Amino acid sequence: MMTFEPIGRVKNELTEKRFIKNAENIVSEIIIEEDYLDGLYKIDEQKYIDILFGFHQSEGYKMITPVFNGETRGVFASRSPNRPNGIGVTTVRLLERKGNKLVVTGLDALSDSPVFDIKPSDFSFQRNINIRDDAMPSRPRINIEKHISCGESRALLNQAGELHGHFCPGLSMGVMATMHVMDLMRQTSDGMEDLLAFVETNNCFSDGVQYVSGCTFGNNALIFQDYGKNALSLVDRNGRGFRVRAKNDIRQVIDNYFPDFNPLFEKIVVERNHQDELKRKFGAVSRRASFGMLDIPFDEIFNIQEVTVEVPAYAPIEESVECAECREVFMKSRGIGRDGEFICQACRGIHHPFLDGYGIHCC
């Protein structure tokens, strides 16, 4: 029978069994036993190392087990700490060596976990460390799900910026609110209307919501309520979930943390002063404020409550018909039948509701 002798122990702030997020921000020390110190020679030349450790607080295991997002998987297709041999492996960033101590970040091991082996990480066989190519076709949001589960708000904000076009506190608030609720609900979105987002504004906040939640107009999982509030209700198909809204003093909170932001916002956005130098300065200040928002405690920015709301039925599949006048195909419900033919709303010259920066126009 094979046995393992620990070469060291983990020391960090994690003392209880729980789901670990923000592991990349947790600093751990790996304290190496005296007999193995020579094995650390030149380890400080490595940027990333792999840590093989034991789940010393785990009790038993199941071959089929739930994972963080509510899915059920085989234990070998999960990162559950409850495993047949109780062994974990994690790639961490090596910050420094202090004698018999290795200071690292990113280690999702509890304090006093036994360490069995250490070796340099090898990324040469991976085409892209961020993208799981084998999983992307069946789970296109897998990287987003990973960032949510690990609390990697900066990665999500960076990617939300690709959709939004710039970084600002409003975008950060949308990212933060959605991450928080999805973490509470342990539910992901596959774009099939089983997770629904009710947004109450059509500003920067809503783009953060759409990117992180995966609920969009295109997949019918985004419901717009034109209340003009920085608020989100994220619910399941039964209408149960959470509503998050920005606190009434949010502008003051932003001003306290980032005093340069609001004055420049007034000049650039409100007064439409688009001088190049002013825009450049505002862009830099807005980026700093946007990423800085992620460090503000959630409770300073938001109020949150459990809710049960009425949800719409699944979106219908509309029949398409050809307009007798413009000869363009449109949804049958968006026009009128006449003498066996159909006329679209545009050709009828009838006003129909539309959404722009001022909200929904109904007449």
C-alpha positions as a Markdown table, in Angstrom:
| # | Residue | x | y | z |
|---|---|---|---|---|
| 1 | Met | 0.0 | 0.0 | 0.0 |
| 2 | Met | 1.4 | 3.4 | -1.0 |
| 3 | Thr | 1.7 | 6.0 | 1.8 |
| 4 | Phe | 2.6 | 9.7 | 1.7 |
| 5 | Glu | 4.8 | 11.6 | 4.1 |
| 6 | Pro | 4.1 | 15.3 | 4.2 |
| 7 | Ile | 6.9 | 17.6 | 3.2 |
| 8 | Gly | 5.3 | 20.6 | 4.8 |
| 9 | Arg | 2.1 | 22.2 | 5.9 |
| 10 | Val | -0.2 | 25.1 | 4.7 |
| 11 | Lys | -0.7 | 28.1 | 6.9 |
| 12 | Asn | -3.4 | 30.7 | 5.9 |
| 13 | Glu | -6.7 | 32.2 | 7.1 |
| 14 | Leu | -8.8 | 29.3 | 5.9 |
| 15 | Thr | -9.7 | 27.2 | 8.9 |
| 16 | Glu | -13.2 | 25.9 | 8.2 |
| 17 | Lys | -14.6 | 23.8 | 5.4 |
| 18 | Arg | -16.5 | 26.0 | 3.0 |
| 19 | Phe | -16.7 | 27.0 | -0.6 |
| 20 | Ile | -13.6 | 29.0 | -1.3 |
| 21 | Lys | -13.8 | 32.0 | -3.6 |
| 22 | Asn | -11.3 | 34.8 | -4.2 |
| 23 | Ala | -8.5 | 32.3 | -3.8 |
| 24 | Glu | -6.3 | 34.4 | -6.0 |
| 25 | Asn | -6.4 | 37.1 | -3.3 |
| 26 | Ile | -5.6 | 34.7 | -0.4 |
| 27 | Val | -2.0 | 34.7 | 0.7 |
| 28 | Ser | -0.8 | 31.3 | 2.1 |
| 29 | Glu | 2.5 | 30.1 | 3.5 |
| 30 | Ile | 3.8 | 26.6 | 2.8 |
| 31 | Ile | 6.1 | 25.7 | 5.6 |
| 32 | Ile | 8.6 | 23.0 | 4.5 |
| 33 | Glu | 10.0 | 20.4 | 6.9 |
| 34 | Glu | 13.8 | 20.7 | 7.6 |
| 35 | Asp | 14.6 | 17.4 | 5.8 |
| 36 | Tyr | 13.3 | 18.7 | 2.5 |
| 37 | Leu | 14.8 | 22.2 | 2.4 |
| 38 | Asp | 17.4 | 21.3 | -0.2 |
| 39 | Gly | 14.6 | 20.5 | -2.6 |
| 40 | Leu | 13.8 | 24.2 | -2.7 |
| 41 | Tyr | 17.0 | 25.2 | -4.4 |
| 42 | Lys | 16.3 | 27.7 | -7.2 |
| 43 | Ile | 12.5 | 27.4 | -6.7 |
| 44 | Asp | 12.4 | 31.2 | -6.5 |
| 45 | Glu | 13.1 | 31.2 | -10.2 |
| 46 | Gln | 9.6 | 29.9 | -10.8 |
| 47 | Lys | 6.6 | 32.2 | -11.2 |
| 48 | Tyr | 4.0 | 29.4 | -10.9 |
| 49 | Ile | 4.2 | 26.1 | -9.0 |
| 50 | Asp | 1.9 | 23.2 | -8.5 |
| 51 | Ile | 1.0 | 22.1 | -5.0 |
| 52 | Leu | -0.1 | 18.6 | -4.2 |
| 53 | Phe | -1.8 | 18.5 | -0.9 |
| 54 | Gly | -4.3 | 16.5 | 1.3 |
| 55 | Phe | -7.9 | 17.4 | 2.1 |
| 56 | His | -7.3 | 16.6 | 5.8 |
| 57 | Gln | -10.8 | 17.7 | 6.9 |
| 58 | Ser | -12.8 | 15.8 | 4.3 |
| 59 | Glu | -15.0 | 12.9 | 5.4 |
| 60 | Gly | -15.9 | 10.3 | 2.8 |
| 61 | Tyr | -16.9 | 10.9 | -0.8 |
| 62 | Lys | -19.6 | 10.2 | -3.3 |
| 63 | Met | -19.0 | 9.1 | -6.9 |
| 64 | Ile | -21.8 | 11.4 | -8.0 |
| 65 | Thr | -21.5 | 14.8 | -6.3 |
| 66 | Pro | -23.0 | 18.3 | -6.6 |
| 67 | Val | -20.7 | 21.1 | -7.7 |
| 68 | Phe | -20.8 | 24.9 | -7.0 |
| 69 | Asn | -23.2 | 25.8 | -9.8 |
| 70 | Gly | -25.9 | 23.3 | -8.9 |
| 71 | Glu | -24.8 | 20.7 | -11.5 |
| 72 | Thr | -24.3 | 17.0 | -10.5 |
| 73 | Arg | -21.1 | 15.4 | -11.8 |
| 74 | Gly | -18.9 | 12.5 | -11.2 |
| 75 | Val | -16.3 | 13.2 | -8.6 |
| 76 | Phe | -13.5 | 12.9 | -11.2 |
| 77 | Ala | -15.3 | 15.6 | -13.3 |
| 78 | Ser | -15.4 | 18.0 | -10.4 |
| 79 | Arg | -13.1 | 19.8 | -8.0 |
| 80 | Ser | -14.9 | 18.6 | -4.9 |
| 81 | Pro | -12.6 | 18.1 | -1.9 |
| 82 | Asn | -14.4 | 14.9 | -1.0 |
| 83 | Arg | -12.4 | 12.4 | -3.1 |
| 84 | Pro | -11.4 | 8.7 | -3.0 |
| 85 | Asn | -7.9 | 9.4 | -1.9 |
| 86 | Gly | -8.4 | 12.9 | -0.5 |
| 87 | Ile | -5.7 | 14.5 | -2.7 |
| 88 | Gly | -5.8 | 18.0 | -4.2 |
| 89 | Val | -3.6 | 19.8 | -6.7 |
| 90 | Thr | -3.6 | 23.5 | -7.4 |
| 91 | Thr | -1.5 | 25.9 | -9.5 |
| 92 | Val | -0.4 | 28.9 | -7.4 |
| 93 | Arg | 1.6 | 32.0 | -7.9 |
| 94 | Leu | 4.9 | 32.0 | -6.0 |
| 95 | Leu | 5.5 | 35.4 | -4.5 |
| 96 | Glu | 8.7 | 34.7 | -2.6 |
| 97 | Arg | 10.7 | 32.3 | -0.5 |
| 98 | Lys | 11.6 | 33.0 | 3.1 |
| 99 | Gly | 13.8 | 30.3 | 4.3 |
| 100 | Asn | 11.6 | 27.3 | 4.8 |
| 101 | Lys | 8.5 | 29.2 | 3.8 |
| 102 | Leu | 7.0 | 29.7 | 0.4 |
| 103 | Val | 4.6 | 32.6 | 0.1 |
| 104 | Val | 1.9 | 32.0 | -2.5 |
| 105 | Thr | -1.5 | 33.2 | -3.7 |
| 106 | Gly | -4.3 | 31.1 | -5.2 |
| 107 | Leu | -4.1 | 28.1 | -2.9 |
| 108 | Asp | -7.5 | 26.7 | -2.1 |
| 109 | Ala | -6.3 | 24.5 | 0.7 |
| 110 | Leu | -7.3 | 24.9 | 4.4 |
| 111 | Ser | -4.7 | 25.9 | 7.0 |
| 112 | Asp | -2.7 | 22.9 | 8.3 |
| 113 | Ser | -3.3 | 20.9 | 5.1 |
| 114 | Pro | -0.4 | 18.5 | 4.5 |
| 115 | Val | 1.7 | 19.2 | 1.5 |
| 116 | Phe | 3.0 | 16.1 | -0.3 |
| 117 | Asp | 4.8 | 17.5 | -3.3 |
| 118 | Ile | 5.7 | 20.7 | -5.2 |
| 119 | Lys | 6.9 | 21.2 | -8.7 |
| 120 | Pro | 7.1 | 23.9 | -11.4 |
| 121 | Ser | 3.9 | 24.4 | -13.4 |
| 122 | Asp | 4.1 | 23.5 | -17.1 |
| 123 | Phe | 1.8 | 25.4 | -19.4 |
| 124 | Ser | 3.5 | 24.3 | -22.6 |
| 125 | Phe | 0.8 | 21.8 | -23.6 |
| 126 | Gln | -2.0 | 24.3 | -23.2 |
| 127 | Arg | -2.9 | 26.5 | -26.2 |
| 128 | Asn | -4.7 | 29.0 | -24.0 |
| 129 | Ile | -4.7 | 28.7 | -20.2 |
| 130 | Asn | -7.9 | 30.8 | -20.0 |
| 131 | Ile | -10.1 | 28.9 | -22.5 |
| 132 | Arg | -11.1 | 25.3 | -22.0 |
| 133 | Asp | -11.4 | 24.3 | -25.6 |
| 134 | Asp | -13.0 | 20.9 | -25.0 |
| 135 | Ala | -15.8 | 22.4 | -22.9 |
| 136 | Met | -16.6 | 25.5 | -24.9 |
| 137 | Pro | -18.9 | 23.9 | -27.5 |
| 138 | Ser | -21.2 | 22.5 | -24.9 |
| 139 | Arg | -20.7 | 25.2 | -22.2 |
| 140 | Pro | -19.8 | 28.5 | -24.0 |
| 141 | Arg | -20.0 | 30.4 | -20.7 |
| 142 | Ile | -17.7 | 28.1 | -18.8 |
| 143 | Asn | -15.0 | 30.8 | -18.3 |
| 144 | Ile | -17.6 | 33.3 | -17.0 |
| 145 | Glu | -18.9 | 30.7 | -14.6 |
| 146 | Lys | -15.4 | 30.0 | -13.4 |
| 147 | His | -14.8 | 33.7 | -12.7 |
| 148 | Ile | -18.1 | 34.0 | -10.8 |
| 149 | Ser | -17.4 | 30.9 | -8.7 |
| 150 | Cys | -13.9 | 32.1 | -7.8 |
| 151 | Gly | -15.0 | 35.7 | -7.2 |
| 152 | Glu | -12.8 | 37.0 | -10.0 |
| 153 | Ser | -14.6 | 40.3 | -10.4 |
| 154 | Arg | -11.7 | 42.0 | -12.2 |
| 155 | Ala | -11.7 | 39.4 | -15.0 |
| 156 | Leu | -15.4 | 39.8 | -15.4 |
| 157 | Leu | -15.2 | 43.6 | -15.5 |
| 158 | Asn | -12.4 | 43.5 | -18.1 |
| 159 | Gln | -14.6 | 41.3 | -20.3 |
| 160 | Ala | -17.8 | 43.3 | -19.7 |
| 161 | Gly | -15.8 | 46.4 | -20.9 |
| 162 | Glu | -15.4 | 44.7 | -24.3 |
| 163 | Leu | -19.2 | 44.7 | -24.5 |
| 164 | His | -19.8 | 48.2 | -23.0 |
| 165 | Gly | -17.0 | 50.0 | -24.7 |
| 166 | His | -15.5 | 51.7 | -21.7 |
| 167 | Phe | -15.1 | 51.3 | -17.9 |
| 168 | Cys | -17.2 | 53.2 | -15.4 |
| 169 | Pro | -18.7 | 52.8 | -11.9 |
| 170 | Gly | -22.1 | 51.9 | -13.4 |
| 171 | Leu | -20.6 | 49.0 | -15.3 |
| 172 | Ser | -18.8 | 47.8 | -12.2 |
| 173 | Met | -22.0 | 48.0 | -10.2 |
| 174 | Gly | -23.8 | 45.8 | -12.7 |
| 175 | Val | -21.0 | 43.3 | -12.6 |
| 176 | Met | -20.9 | 43.3 | -8.7 |
| 177 | Ala | -24.6 | 43.0 | -8.3 |
| 178 | Thr | -25.0 | 40.1 | -10.7 |
| 179 | Met | -22.0 | 38.2 | -9.4 |
| 180 | His | -23.3 | 38.5 | -5.8 |
| 181 | Val | -26.7 | 37.2 | -6.6 |
| 182 | Met | -25.5 | 34.4 | -8.9 |
| 183 | Asp | -23.2 | 33.3 | -6.2 |
| 184 | Leu | -26.1 | 33.2 | -3.7 |
| 185 | Met | -28.4 | 31.3 | -6.1 |
| 186 | Arg | -25.7 | 28.9 | -7.3 |
| 187 | Gln | -27.4 | 29.0 | -10.7 |
| 188 | Thr | -25.9 | 29.6 | -14.1 |
| 189 | Ser | -27.5 | 30.7 | -17.4 |
| 190 | Asp | -27.6 | 28.6 | -20.6 |
| 191 | Gly | -29.8 | 31.3 | -22.4 |
| 192 | Met | -32.9 | 29.1 | -22.2 |
| 193 | Glu | -35.0 | 31.4 | -20.0 |
| 194 | Asp | -34.5 | 29.4 | -16.8 |
| 195 | Leu | -32.7 | 32.3 | -15.2 |
| 196 | Leu | -34.3 | 35.7 | -15.7 |
| 197 | Ala | -32.9 | 39.2 | -15.1 |
| 198 | Phe | -35.3 | 42.1 | -14.5 |
| 199 | Val | -33.4 | 45.3 | -14.9 |
| 200 | Glu | -34.9 | 48.7 | -14.0 |
| 201 | Thr | -32.6 | 50.9 | -16.0 |
| 202 | Asn | -31.1 | 51.1 | -19.5 |
| 203 | Asn | -27.7 | 52.6 | -18.5 |
| 204 | Cys | -24.2 | 51.2 | -17.9 |
| 205 | Phe | -25.4 | 49.1 | -15.0 |
| 206 | Ser | -27.5 | 46.9 | -17.4 |
| 207 | Asp | -24.6 | 46.0 | -19.6 |
| 208 | Gly | -22.8 | 44.6 | -16.5 |
| 209 | Val | -25.9 | 42.6 | -15.7 |
| 210 | Gln | -26.2 | 41.2 | -19.3 |
| 211 | Tyr | -22.6 | 40.1 | -19.6 |
| 212 | Val | -22.3 | 38.4 | -16.2 |
| 213 | Ser | -25.8 | 36.9 | -16.1 |
| 214 | Gly | -26.0 | 35.8 | -19.7 |
| 215 | Cys | -29.6 | 37.1 | -19.7 |
| 216 | Thr | -30.0 | 39.2 | -22.8 |
| 217 | Phe | -32.8 | 40.6 | -25.1 |
| 218 | Gly | -31.7 | 38.1 | -27.7 |
| 219 | Asn | -32.3 | 35.0 | -25.5 |
| 220 | Asn | -35.5 | 36.5 | -24.0 |
| 221 | Ala | -34.1 | 36.2 | -20.5 |
| 222 | Leu | -33.7 | 40.0 | -20.0 |
| 223 | Ile | -36.9 | 41.9 | -18.9 |
| 224 | Phe | -36.7 | 45.7 | -18.9 |
| 225 | Gln | -38.7 | 47.6 | -16.4 |
| 226 | Asp | -38.5 | 51.3 | -17.2 |
| 227 | Tyr | -38.3 | 52.6 | -13.6 |
| 228 | Gly | -35.0 | 54.4 | -13.9 |
| 229 | Lys | -33.4 | 52.7 | -10.9 |
| 230 | Asn | -30.0 | 51.0 | -10.7 |
| 231 | Ala | -31.7 | 47.8 | -9.6 |
| 232 | Leu | -31.7 | 44.1 | -10.7 |
| 233 | Ser | -34.0 | 41.2 | -9.8 |
| 234 | Leu | -32.4 | 37.9 | -10.7 |
| 235 | Val | -34.8 | 35.0 | -10.4 |
| 236 | Asp | -35.4 | 31.4 | -11.4 |
| 237 | Arg | -38.2 | 30.1 | -13.5 |
| 238 | Asn | -40.4 | 30.0 | -10.4 |
| 239 | Gly | -39.9 | 33.7 | -9.8 |
| 240 | Arg | -37.8 | 33.2 | -6.7 |
| 241 | Gly | -34.5 | 35.1 | -6.3 |
| 242 | Phe | -33.0 | 38.3 | -5.1 |
| 243 | Arg | -33.4 | 42.0 | -5.8 |
| 244 | Val | -30.4 | 44.3 | -5.6 |
| 245 | Arg | -30.5 | 48.0 | -5.8 |
| 246 | Ala | -28.0 | 50.8 | -5.4 |
| 247 | Lys | -28.3 | 52.7 | -2.1 |
| 248 | Asn | -29.8 | 56.2 | -2.2 |
| 249 | Asp | -26.4 | 57.8 | -1.5 |
| 250 | Ile | -24.5 | 56.0 | -4.2 |
| 251 | Arg | -23.3 | 59.2 | -5.8 |
| 252 | Gln | -21.9 | 60.4 | -2.5 |
| 253 | Val | -20.2 | 57.0 | -2.0 |
| 254 | Ile | -18.6 | 57.3 | -5.4 |
| 255 | Asp | -17.6 | 60.9 | -4.7 |
| 256 | Asn | -16.0 | 60.0 | -1.3 |
| 257 | Tyr | -13.9 | 57.2 | -2.8 |
| 258 | Phe | -13.2 | 58.9 | -6.2 |
| 259 | Pro | -13.5 | 62.7 | -5.9 |
| 260 | Asp | -12.2 | 63.3 | -9.4 |
| 261 | Phe | -15.0 | 61.3 | -11.1 |
| 262 | Asn | -18.2 | 63.3 | -10.7 |
| 263 | Pro | -16.8 | 66.7 | -11.8 |
| 264 | Leu | -15.4 | 65.2 | -15.0 |
| 265 | Phe | -18.6 | 63.2 | -15.5 |
| 266 | Glu | -20.6 | 66.4 | -15.4 |
| 267 | Lys | -18.3 | 68.0 | -18.0 |
| 268 | Ile | -18.0 | 65.1 | -20.4 |
| 269 | Val | -21.4 | 63.3 | -20.1 |
| 270 | Val | -23.8 | 65.9 | -18.9 |
| 271 | Glu | -22.4 | 69.0 | -20.6 |
| 272 | Arg | -21.2 | 67.1 | -23.6 |
| 273 | Asn | -17.8 | 68.7 | -23.5 |
| 274 | His | -15.8 | 66.4 | -25.7 |
| 275 | Gln | -12.4 | 68.1 | -25.8 |
| 276 | Asp | -9.7 | 65.5 | -26.5 |
| 277 | Glu | -7.6 | 66.2 | -23.5 |
| 278 | Leu | -10.7 | 66.3 | -21.2 |
| 279 | Lys | -11.9 | 63.0 | -22.6 |
| 280 | Arg | -8.5 | 61.4 | -22.1 |
| 281 | Lys | -8.4 | 62.5 | -18.5 |
| 282 | Phe | -12.0 | 61.3 | -17.9 |
| 283 | Gly | -11.2 | 57.9 | -19.4 |
| 284 | Ala | -8.3 | 57.4 | -17.0 |
| 285 | Val | -10.3 | 58.6 | -14.0 |
| 286 | Ser | -13.3 | 56.5 | -15.0 |
| 287 | Arg | -11.1 | 53.3 | -15.3 |
| 288 | Arg | -9.6 | 53.9 | -11.9 |
| 289 | Ala | -13.0 | 54.4 | -10.3 |
| 290 | Ser | -14.5 | 51.4 | -12.2 |
| 291 | Phe | -11.9 | 48.9 | -10.9 |
| 292 | Gly | -11.7 | 50.7 | -7.5 |
| 293 | Met | -15.4 | 50.1 | -7.0 |
| 294 | Leu | -14.7 | 46.3 | -6.8 |
| 295 | Asp | -12.8 | 46.9 | -3.6 |
| 296 | Ile | -15.7 | 48.7 | -1.8 |
| 297 | Pro | -17.7 | 46.4 | 0.5 |
| 298 | Phe | -20.9 | 45.3 | -1.2 |
| 299 | Asp | -23.1 | 46.6 | 1.7 |
| 300 | Glu | -21.8 | 50.1 | 1.2 |
| 301 | Ile | -23.1 | 50.1 | -2.3 |
| 302 | Phe | -26.2 | 47.9 | -2.4 |
| 303 | Asn | -29.3 | 46.8 | -0.6 |
| 304 | Ile | -30.4 | 43.3 | -1.2 |
| 305 | Gln | -33.6 | 41.3 | -0.4 |
| 306 | Glu | -35.2 | 38.0 | -1.3 |
| 307 | Val | -38.1 | 38.4 | -3.7 |
| 308 | Thr | -40.7 | 36.3 | -5.5 |
| 309 | Val | -41.9 | 37.9 | -8.7 |
| 310 | Glu | -44.3 | 37.0 | -11.5 |
| 311 | Val | -42.3 | 35.8 | -14.5 |
| 312 | Pro | -43.5 | 35.8 | -18.1 |
| 313 | Ala | -44.2 | 32.6 | -20.0 |
| 314 | Tyr | -41.5 | 31.2 | -22.3 |
| 315 | Ala | -41.2 | 33.4 | -25.4 |
| 316 | Pro | -43.4 | 32.2 | -28.2 |
| 317 | Ile | -42.1 | 31.0 | -31.6 |
| 318 | Glu | -43.6 | 33.4 | -34.0 |
| 319 | Glu | -44.8 | 32.6 | -37.6 |
| 320 | Ser | -43.0 | 34.6 | -40.2 |
| 321 | Val | -44.9 | 36.2 | -43.2 |
| 322 | Glu | -44.0 | 38.4 | -46.1 |
| 323 | Cys | -45.2 | 42.0 | -46.1 |
| 324 | Ala | -47.3 | 42.6 | -49.2 |
| 325 | Glu | -45.9 | 46.1 | -49.6 |
| 326 | Cys | -42.2 | 46.1 | -48.8 |
| 327 | Arg | -41.8 | 42.3 | -49.4 |
| 328 | Glu | -39.7 | 41.9 | -46.2 |
| 329 | Val | -40.3 | 39.0 | -43.9 |
| 330 | Phe | -41.6 | 39.9 | -40.4 |
| 331 | Met | -43.3 | 38.3 | -37.3 |
| 332 | Lys | -46.9 | 37.8 | -38.1 |
| 333 | Ser | -48.0 | 39.3 | -34.8 |
| 334 | Arg | -46.3 | 42.6 | -35.7 |
| 335 | Gly | -48.6 | 43.4 | -38.5 |
| 336 | Ile | -52.1 | 43.2 | -39.8 |
| 337 | Gly | -53.9 | 40.8 | -42.3 |
| 338 | Arg | -55.7 | 42.4 | -45.2 |
| 339 | Asp | -57.4 | 40.6 | -48.1 |
| 340 | Gly | -55.4 | 37.4 | -47.4 |
| 341 | Glu | -52.1 | 39.4 | -47.3 |
| 342 | Phe | -50.1 | 40.9 | -44.4 |
| 343 | Ile | -48.8 | 44.4 | -43.9 |
| 344 | Cys | -46.0 | 45.1 | -41.4 |
| 345 | Gln | -46.2 | 47.9 | -38.9 |
| 346 | Ala | -43.6 | 50.0 | -40.7 |
| 347 | Cys | -45.6 | 50.0 | -43.9 |
| 348 | Arg | -48.8 | 50.8 | -42.1 |
| 349 | Gly | -47.2 | 53.9 | -40.7 |
| 350 | Ile | -48.4 | 53.0 | -37.2 |
| 351 | His | -46.3 | 54.1 | -34.3 |
| 352 | His | -44.9 | 51.2 | -32.2 |
| 353 | Pro | -43.0 | 51.3 | -28.9 |
| 354 | Phe | -39.3 | 51.6 | -29.0 |
| 355 | Leu | -36.4 | 51.9 | -26.6 |
| 356 | Asp | -33.7 | 54.5 | -26.7 |
| 357 | Gly | -31.6 | 56.4 | -24.2 |
| 358 | Tyr | -34.7 | 58.2 | -22.8 |
| 359 | Gly | -36.5 | 54.9 | -22.0 |
| 360 | Ile | -39.5 | 53.2 | -23.6 |
| 361 | His | -41.6 | 55.3 | -26.0 |
| 362 | Cys | -45.1 | 54.1 | -26.1 |
| 363 | Cys | -46.8 | 56.8 | -28.1 |
